[in-house]
Short mmCIF file of C-alpha atoms and ligand atoms in Angstrom, two decimals:
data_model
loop_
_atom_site.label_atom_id
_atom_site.label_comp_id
_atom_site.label_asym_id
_atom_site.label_seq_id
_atom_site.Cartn_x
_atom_site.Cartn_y
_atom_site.Cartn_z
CA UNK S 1 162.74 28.77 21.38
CA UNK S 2 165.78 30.04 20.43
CA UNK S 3 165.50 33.27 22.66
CA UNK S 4 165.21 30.68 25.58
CA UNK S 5 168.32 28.69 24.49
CA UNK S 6 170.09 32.07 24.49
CA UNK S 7 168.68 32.93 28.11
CA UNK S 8 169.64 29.31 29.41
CA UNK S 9 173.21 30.42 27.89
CA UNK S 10 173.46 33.82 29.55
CA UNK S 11 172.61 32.45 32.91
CA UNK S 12 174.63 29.07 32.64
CA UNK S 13 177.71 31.62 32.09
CA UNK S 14 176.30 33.71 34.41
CA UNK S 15 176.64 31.46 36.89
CA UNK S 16 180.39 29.69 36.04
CA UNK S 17 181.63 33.28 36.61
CA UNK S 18 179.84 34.40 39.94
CA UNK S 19 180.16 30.60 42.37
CA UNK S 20 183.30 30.04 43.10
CA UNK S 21 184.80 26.77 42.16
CA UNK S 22 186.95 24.72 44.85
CA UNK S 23 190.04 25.93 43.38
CA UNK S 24 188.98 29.22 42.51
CA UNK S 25 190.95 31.54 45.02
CA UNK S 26 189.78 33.28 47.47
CA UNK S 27 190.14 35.25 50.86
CA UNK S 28 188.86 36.29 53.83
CA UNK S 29 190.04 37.95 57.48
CA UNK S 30 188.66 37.28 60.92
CA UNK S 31 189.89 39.42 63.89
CA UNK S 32 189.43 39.58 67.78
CA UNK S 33 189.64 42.30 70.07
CA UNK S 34 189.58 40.26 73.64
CA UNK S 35 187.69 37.71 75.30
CA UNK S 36 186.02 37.42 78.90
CA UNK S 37 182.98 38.14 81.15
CA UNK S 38 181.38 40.55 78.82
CA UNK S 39 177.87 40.69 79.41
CA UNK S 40 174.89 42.21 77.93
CA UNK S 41 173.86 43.76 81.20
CA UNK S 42 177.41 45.33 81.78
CA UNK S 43 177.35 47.37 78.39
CA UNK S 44 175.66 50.68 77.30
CA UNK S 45 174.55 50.50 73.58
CA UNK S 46 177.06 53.48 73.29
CA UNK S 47 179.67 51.20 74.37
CA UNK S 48 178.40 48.51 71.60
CA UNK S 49 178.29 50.38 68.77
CA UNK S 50 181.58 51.89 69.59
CA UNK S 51 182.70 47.93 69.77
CA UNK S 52 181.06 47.44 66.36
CA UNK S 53 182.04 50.59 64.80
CA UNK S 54 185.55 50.17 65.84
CA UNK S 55 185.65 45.75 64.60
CA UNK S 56 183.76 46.66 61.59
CA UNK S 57 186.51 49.55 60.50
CA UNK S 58 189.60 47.55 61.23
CA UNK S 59 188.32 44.39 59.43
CA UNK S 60 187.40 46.72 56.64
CA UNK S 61 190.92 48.21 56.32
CA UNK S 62 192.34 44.68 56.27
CA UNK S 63 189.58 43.37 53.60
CA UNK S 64 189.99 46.05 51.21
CA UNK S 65 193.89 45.28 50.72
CA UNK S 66 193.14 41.77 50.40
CA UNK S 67 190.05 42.39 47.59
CA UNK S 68 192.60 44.61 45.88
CA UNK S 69 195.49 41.72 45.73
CA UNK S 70 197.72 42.72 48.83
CA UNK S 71 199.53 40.23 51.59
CA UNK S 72 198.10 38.73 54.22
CA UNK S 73 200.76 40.23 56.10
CA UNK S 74 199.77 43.87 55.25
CA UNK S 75 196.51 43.31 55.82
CA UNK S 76 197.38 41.90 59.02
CA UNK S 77 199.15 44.92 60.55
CA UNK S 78 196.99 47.43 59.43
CA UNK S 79 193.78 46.08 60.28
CA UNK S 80 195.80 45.56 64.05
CA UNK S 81 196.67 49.21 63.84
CA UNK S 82 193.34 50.50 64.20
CA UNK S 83 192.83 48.18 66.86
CA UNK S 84 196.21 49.71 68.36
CA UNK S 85 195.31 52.91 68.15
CA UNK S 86 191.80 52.86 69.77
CA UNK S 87 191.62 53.25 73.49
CA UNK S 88 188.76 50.49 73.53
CA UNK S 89 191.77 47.73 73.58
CA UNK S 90 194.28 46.16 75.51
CA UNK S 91 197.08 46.95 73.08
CA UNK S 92 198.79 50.06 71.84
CA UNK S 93 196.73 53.25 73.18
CA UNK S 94 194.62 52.07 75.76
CA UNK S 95 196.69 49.31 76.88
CA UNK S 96 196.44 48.28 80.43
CA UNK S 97 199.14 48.94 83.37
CA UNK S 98 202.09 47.81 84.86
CA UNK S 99 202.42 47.30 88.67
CA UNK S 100 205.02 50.34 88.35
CA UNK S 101 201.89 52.01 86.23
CA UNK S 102 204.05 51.94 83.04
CA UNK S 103 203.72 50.29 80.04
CA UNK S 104 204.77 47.23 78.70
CA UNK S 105 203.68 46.22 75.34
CA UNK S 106 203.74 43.12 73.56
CA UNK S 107 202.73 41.39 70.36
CA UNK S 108 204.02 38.97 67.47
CA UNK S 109 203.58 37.63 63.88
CA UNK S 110 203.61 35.13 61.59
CA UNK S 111 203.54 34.13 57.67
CA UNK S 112 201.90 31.18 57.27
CA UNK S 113 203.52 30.45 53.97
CA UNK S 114 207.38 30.75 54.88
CA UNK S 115 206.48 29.79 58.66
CA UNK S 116 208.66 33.03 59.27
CA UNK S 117 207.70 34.99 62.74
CA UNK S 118 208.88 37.48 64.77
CA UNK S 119 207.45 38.97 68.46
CA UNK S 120 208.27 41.53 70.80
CA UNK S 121 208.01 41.86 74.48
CA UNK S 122 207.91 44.72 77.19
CA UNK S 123 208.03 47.28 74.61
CA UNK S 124 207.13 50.78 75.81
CA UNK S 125 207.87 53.70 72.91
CA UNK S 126 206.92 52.12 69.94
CA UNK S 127 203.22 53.29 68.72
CA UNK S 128 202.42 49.84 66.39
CA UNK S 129 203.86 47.07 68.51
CA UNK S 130 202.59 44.57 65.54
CA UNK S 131 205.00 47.20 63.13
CA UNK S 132 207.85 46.29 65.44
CA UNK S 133 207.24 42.43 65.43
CA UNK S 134 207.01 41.99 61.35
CA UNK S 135 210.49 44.40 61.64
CA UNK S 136 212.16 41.65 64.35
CA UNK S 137 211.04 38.97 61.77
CA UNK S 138 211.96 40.47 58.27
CA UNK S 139 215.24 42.52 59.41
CA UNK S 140 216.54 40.90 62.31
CA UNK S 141 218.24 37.55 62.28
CA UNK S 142 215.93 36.80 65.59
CA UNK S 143 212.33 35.76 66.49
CA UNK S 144 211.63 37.27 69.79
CA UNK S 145 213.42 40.39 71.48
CA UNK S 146 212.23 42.11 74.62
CA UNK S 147 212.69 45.28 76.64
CA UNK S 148 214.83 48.43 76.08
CA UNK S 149 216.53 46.39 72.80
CA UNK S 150 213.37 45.68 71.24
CA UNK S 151 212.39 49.41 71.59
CA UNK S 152 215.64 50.65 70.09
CA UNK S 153 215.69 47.81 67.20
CA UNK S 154 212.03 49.38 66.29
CA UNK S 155 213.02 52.60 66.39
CA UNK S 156 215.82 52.16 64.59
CA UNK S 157 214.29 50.60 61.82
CA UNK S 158 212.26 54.04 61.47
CA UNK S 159 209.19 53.00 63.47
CA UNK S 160 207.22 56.03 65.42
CA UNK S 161 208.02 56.22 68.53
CA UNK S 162 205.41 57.93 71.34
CA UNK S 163 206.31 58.96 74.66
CA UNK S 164 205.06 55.87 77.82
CA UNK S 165 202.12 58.83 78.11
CA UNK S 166 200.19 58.18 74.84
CA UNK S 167 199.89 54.75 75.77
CA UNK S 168 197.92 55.41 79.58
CA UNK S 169 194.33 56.21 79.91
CA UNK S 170 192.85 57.67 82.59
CA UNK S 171 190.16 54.41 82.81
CA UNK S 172 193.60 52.29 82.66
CA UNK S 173 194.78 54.19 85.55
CA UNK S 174 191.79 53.59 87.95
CA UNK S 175 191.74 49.96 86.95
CA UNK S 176 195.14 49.60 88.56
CA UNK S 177 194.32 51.44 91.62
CA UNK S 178 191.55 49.74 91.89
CA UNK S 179 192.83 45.98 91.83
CA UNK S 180 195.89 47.46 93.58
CA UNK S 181 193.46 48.46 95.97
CA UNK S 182 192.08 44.84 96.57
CA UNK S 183 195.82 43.47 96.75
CA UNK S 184 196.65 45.57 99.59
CA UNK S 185 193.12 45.02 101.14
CA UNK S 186 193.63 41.24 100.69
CA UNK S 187 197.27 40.37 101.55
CA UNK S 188 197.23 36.99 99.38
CA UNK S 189 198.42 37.93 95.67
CA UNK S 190 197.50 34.24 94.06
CA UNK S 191 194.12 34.46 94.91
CA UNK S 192 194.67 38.28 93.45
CA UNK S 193 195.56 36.91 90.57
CA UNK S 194 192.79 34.86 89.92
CA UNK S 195 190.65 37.34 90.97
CA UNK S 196 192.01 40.07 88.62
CA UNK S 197 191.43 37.88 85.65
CA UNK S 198 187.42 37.22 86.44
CA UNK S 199 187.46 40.60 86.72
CA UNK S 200 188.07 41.29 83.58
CA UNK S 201 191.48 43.41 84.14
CA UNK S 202 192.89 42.31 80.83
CA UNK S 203 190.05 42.42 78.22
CA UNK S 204 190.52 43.84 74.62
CA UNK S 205 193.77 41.90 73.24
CA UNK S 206 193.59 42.03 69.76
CA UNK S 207 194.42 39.71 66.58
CA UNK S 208 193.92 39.10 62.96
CA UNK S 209 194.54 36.26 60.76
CA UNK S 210 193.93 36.51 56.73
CA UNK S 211 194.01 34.64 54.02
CA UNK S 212 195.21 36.49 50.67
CA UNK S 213 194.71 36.12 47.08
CA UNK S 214 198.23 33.97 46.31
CA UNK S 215 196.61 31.65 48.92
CA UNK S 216 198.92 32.60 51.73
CA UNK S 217 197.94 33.23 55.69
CA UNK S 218 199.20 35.34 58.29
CA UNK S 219 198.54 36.04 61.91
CA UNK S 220 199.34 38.34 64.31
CA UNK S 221 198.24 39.28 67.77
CA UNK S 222 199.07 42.56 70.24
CA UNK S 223 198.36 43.14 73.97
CA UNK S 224 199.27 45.24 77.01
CA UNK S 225 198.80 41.78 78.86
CA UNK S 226 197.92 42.13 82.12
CA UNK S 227 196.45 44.49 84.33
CA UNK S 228 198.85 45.04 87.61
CA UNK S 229 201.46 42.66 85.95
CA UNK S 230 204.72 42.19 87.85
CA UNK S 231 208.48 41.13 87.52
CA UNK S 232 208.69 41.59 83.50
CA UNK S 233 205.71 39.38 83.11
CA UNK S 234 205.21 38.33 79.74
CA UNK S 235 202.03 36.28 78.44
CA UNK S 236 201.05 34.50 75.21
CA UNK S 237 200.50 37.13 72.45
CA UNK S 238 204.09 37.95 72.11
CA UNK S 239 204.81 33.85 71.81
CA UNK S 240 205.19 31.42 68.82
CA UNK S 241 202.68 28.58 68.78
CA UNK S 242 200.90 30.11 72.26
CA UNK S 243 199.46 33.50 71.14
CA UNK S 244 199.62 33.36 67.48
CA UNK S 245 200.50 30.91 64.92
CA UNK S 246 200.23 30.53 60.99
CA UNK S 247 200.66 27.72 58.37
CA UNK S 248 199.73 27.12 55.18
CA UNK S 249 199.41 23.68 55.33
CA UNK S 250 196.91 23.96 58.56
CA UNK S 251 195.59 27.37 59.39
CA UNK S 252 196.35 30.71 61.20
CA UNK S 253 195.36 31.63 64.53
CA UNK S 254 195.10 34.84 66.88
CA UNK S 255 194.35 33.99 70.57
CA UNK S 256 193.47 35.97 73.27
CA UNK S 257 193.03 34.70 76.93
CA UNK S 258 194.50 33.97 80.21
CA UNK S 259 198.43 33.68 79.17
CA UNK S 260 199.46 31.60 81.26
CA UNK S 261 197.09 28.87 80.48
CA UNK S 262 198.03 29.37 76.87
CA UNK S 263 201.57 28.99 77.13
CA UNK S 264 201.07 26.17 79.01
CA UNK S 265 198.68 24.86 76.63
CA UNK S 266 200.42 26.14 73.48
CA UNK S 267 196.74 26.57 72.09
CA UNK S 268 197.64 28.33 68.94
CA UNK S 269 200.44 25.60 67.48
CA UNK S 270 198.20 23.16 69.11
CA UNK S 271 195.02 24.08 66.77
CA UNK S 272 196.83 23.76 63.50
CA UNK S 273 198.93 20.37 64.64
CA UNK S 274 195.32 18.93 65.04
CA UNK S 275 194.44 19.86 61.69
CA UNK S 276 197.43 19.32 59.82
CA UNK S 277 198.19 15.87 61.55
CA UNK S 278 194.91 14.73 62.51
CA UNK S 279 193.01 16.55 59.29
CA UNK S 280 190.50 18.16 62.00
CA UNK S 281 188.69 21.26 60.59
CA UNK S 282 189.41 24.09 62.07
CA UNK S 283 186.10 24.19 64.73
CA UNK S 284 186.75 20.71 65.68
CA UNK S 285 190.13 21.94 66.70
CA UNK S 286 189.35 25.20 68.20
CA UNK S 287 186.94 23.62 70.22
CA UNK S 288 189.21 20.28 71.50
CA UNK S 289 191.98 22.92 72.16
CA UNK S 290 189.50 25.24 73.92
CA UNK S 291 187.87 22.79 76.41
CA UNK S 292 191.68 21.32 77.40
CA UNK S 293 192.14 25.38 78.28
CA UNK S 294 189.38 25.29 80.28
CA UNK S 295 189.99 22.09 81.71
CA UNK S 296 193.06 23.54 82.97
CA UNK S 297 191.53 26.18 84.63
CA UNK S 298 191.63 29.33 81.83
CA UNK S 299 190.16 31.05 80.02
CA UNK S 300 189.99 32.86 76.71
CA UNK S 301 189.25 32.58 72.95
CA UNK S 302 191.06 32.21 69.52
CA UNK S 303 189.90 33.31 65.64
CA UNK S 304 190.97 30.52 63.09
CA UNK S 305 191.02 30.98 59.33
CA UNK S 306 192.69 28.04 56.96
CA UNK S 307 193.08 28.23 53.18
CA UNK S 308 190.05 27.72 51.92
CA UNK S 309 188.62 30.75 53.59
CA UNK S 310 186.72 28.50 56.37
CA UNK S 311 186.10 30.18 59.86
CA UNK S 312 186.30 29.40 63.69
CA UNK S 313 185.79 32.10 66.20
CA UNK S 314 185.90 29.80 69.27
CA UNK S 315 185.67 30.72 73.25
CA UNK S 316 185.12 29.21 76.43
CA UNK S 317 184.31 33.13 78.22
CA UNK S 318 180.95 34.86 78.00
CA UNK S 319 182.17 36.99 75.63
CA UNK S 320 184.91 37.65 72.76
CA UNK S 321 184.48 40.75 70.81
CA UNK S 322 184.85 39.82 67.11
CA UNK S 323 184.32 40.04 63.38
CA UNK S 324 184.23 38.35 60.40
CA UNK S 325 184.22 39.08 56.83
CA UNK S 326 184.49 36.80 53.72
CA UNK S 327 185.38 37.29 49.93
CA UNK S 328 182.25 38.82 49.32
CA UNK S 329 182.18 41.36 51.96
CA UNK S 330 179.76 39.95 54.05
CA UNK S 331 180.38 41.19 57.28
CA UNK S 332 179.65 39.76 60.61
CA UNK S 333 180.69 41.41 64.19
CA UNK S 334 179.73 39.77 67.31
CA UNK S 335 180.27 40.83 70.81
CA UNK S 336 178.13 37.93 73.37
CA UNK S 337 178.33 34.52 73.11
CA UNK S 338 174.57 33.95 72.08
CA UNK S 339 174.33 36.33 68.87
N1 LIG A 1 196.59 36.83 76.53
C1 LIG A 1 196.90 38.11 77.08
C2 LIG A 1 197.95 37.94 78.15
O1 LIG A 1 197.83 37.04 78.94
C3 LIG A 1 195.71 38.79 77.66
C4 LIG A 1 194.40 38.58 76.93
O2 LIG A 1 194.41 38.22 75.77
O3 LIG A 1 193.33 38.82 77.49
O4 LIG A 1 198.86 38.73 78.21
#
């Protein structure tokens, strides 16, 4: 009798120690690398695996930092800079091309806990765009700078710098011929436009949002934008409350999608004003701000992580690649929509 007593013991403090309370803290990161018309039928299982194998390091890089006690925000930009150095994305190496076939980079942060951000756009030299945006928000008096400044800022704060030629990829290259190819052919650029984007010309943003240990979120999001892109063109990754947006008293999101619908839509701000106002969870909102995208006429996807460690990977395309992976280290990577 008593041995059972003592075994009833063992596993009752067995069990206080290994489920975690409501208040018990915890963490988690959820990441994106693009959204669109990916289809099974379209893929190799090379190309999957490299997918995978590519989501599942990067979410690994960020979830170790968190398991070990580091910021959000570190584990933010280094789980992006794997994503930023892999020519499988639209952002750092790999990204896609201008209509001058150069390089114009963009991509921006924010800490959910001191609502602090910063973003750059149109940069061309520096290696970690999503480097260059925490920089603009911890050592410049500014949220936002663009072009030739935003490249010398970064480099100035001691950022590597890469010649326009690491960036372009020879698949990059023949993507812009060929839609270049169909403007010429078809004379009427709006329709082009539209076109371009079913067409998958801009696939493979990336993004991150995390939750750390002290309880804070972060986000962050990085993109070449648009294939063929004209005039400076900027889209919604490099922008505040559009692209990426994080608060501790809602959520953090990373969103990835036809721009200009989520500017116009400010989908990210607009996901974590639903729950912080309207005390949606974070689905509910993904979803409501999701459908009024596509409602609209765009398309896209967001990831979505809030305090409590709670998860929305949310899209209105075939496809988003993504990953998930929660205090425990359960990991989940998903490419199609029915998986
Ligand atoms: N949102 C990016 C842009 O419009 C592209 C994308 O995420 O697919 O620049």
């Amino acid at each position: 009798m008593k041995e059972v007593l003592k075994l009833v013991f063992v596993l009752f403090i067995v069990s206080c120690t290994s489920v975690k309370g409501p208040n018990q803290p915890t963490f988690g990161i959820v990441i994106h690398g693009g959204a669109g018309t990916i289809l099974k039928e379209n893929m190799t299982p090379e190309m999957e695996h490299a997918y995978e194998n590519k989501l599942a390091e990067a979410i690994s890089v960020g979830h170790k930092i968190l398991k070990e006690g580091g910021s959000s925000q570190e584990a933010v930009e280094k789980t992006i800079h794997v994503m930023e150095n892999s020519p499988l994305f639209n952002s750092g190496k790999g990204a896609v091309l201008t209509a001058e076939e150069s390089i114009a980079l963009d991509a921006s942060f924010m800490n959910g806990n001191t609502l602090d951000a910063g973003a750059v756009a149109g940069v061309k030299h520096i290696k970690n765009p999503i480097s260059a945006a925490i920089r603009v928000m911890k050592n410049s008096p500014h949220v936002m700078l663009a072009g030739e400044g935003a490249d010398y800022f970064a480099a100035n704060q001691g950022l590597d710098t890469v010649p326009e030629s690491y960036f372009i990829t020879e698949n990059r290259l023949n993507d812009l011929r060929r839609v270049k190819k169909r403007e010429s052919d078809q004379k009427v650029s709006i329709n082009l436009i539209e076109e371009q984007y079913f067409k998958n010309q801009r696939i493979g943003t990336v993004g991150c949002v995390a939750l750390d240990l002290q309880g804070n979120l972060s986000a962050g999001t990085s993109t070449g934008g648009m294939t063929n892109k004209k005039w400076g063109r900027i889209g919604d990754a490099p922008i505040i409350g559009a692209g990426t947006y994080a608060n501790n008293a809602s959520c953090g999101v990373s969103a990835t999608g036809w721009g200009e619908f989520f500017i116009r839509s400010v989908v990210a701000h607009d996901i974590a004003a639903l729950v912080e106002y309207s005390g949606l969870t974070i689905n509910e909102a993904s979803k409501r701000v999701m459908k009024k995208v596509k409602d609209l006429g765009g398309d896209g996807g967001v990831v979505v992580l809030d305090t409590k460690g709670n998860v929305a990977m949310e899209f209105n395309t075939p496809g988003m690649y993504r990953a998930h992976m929660d205090s425990d280290g359960n990991l989940e990577v998903k490419i199609y929509r029915d998986e």
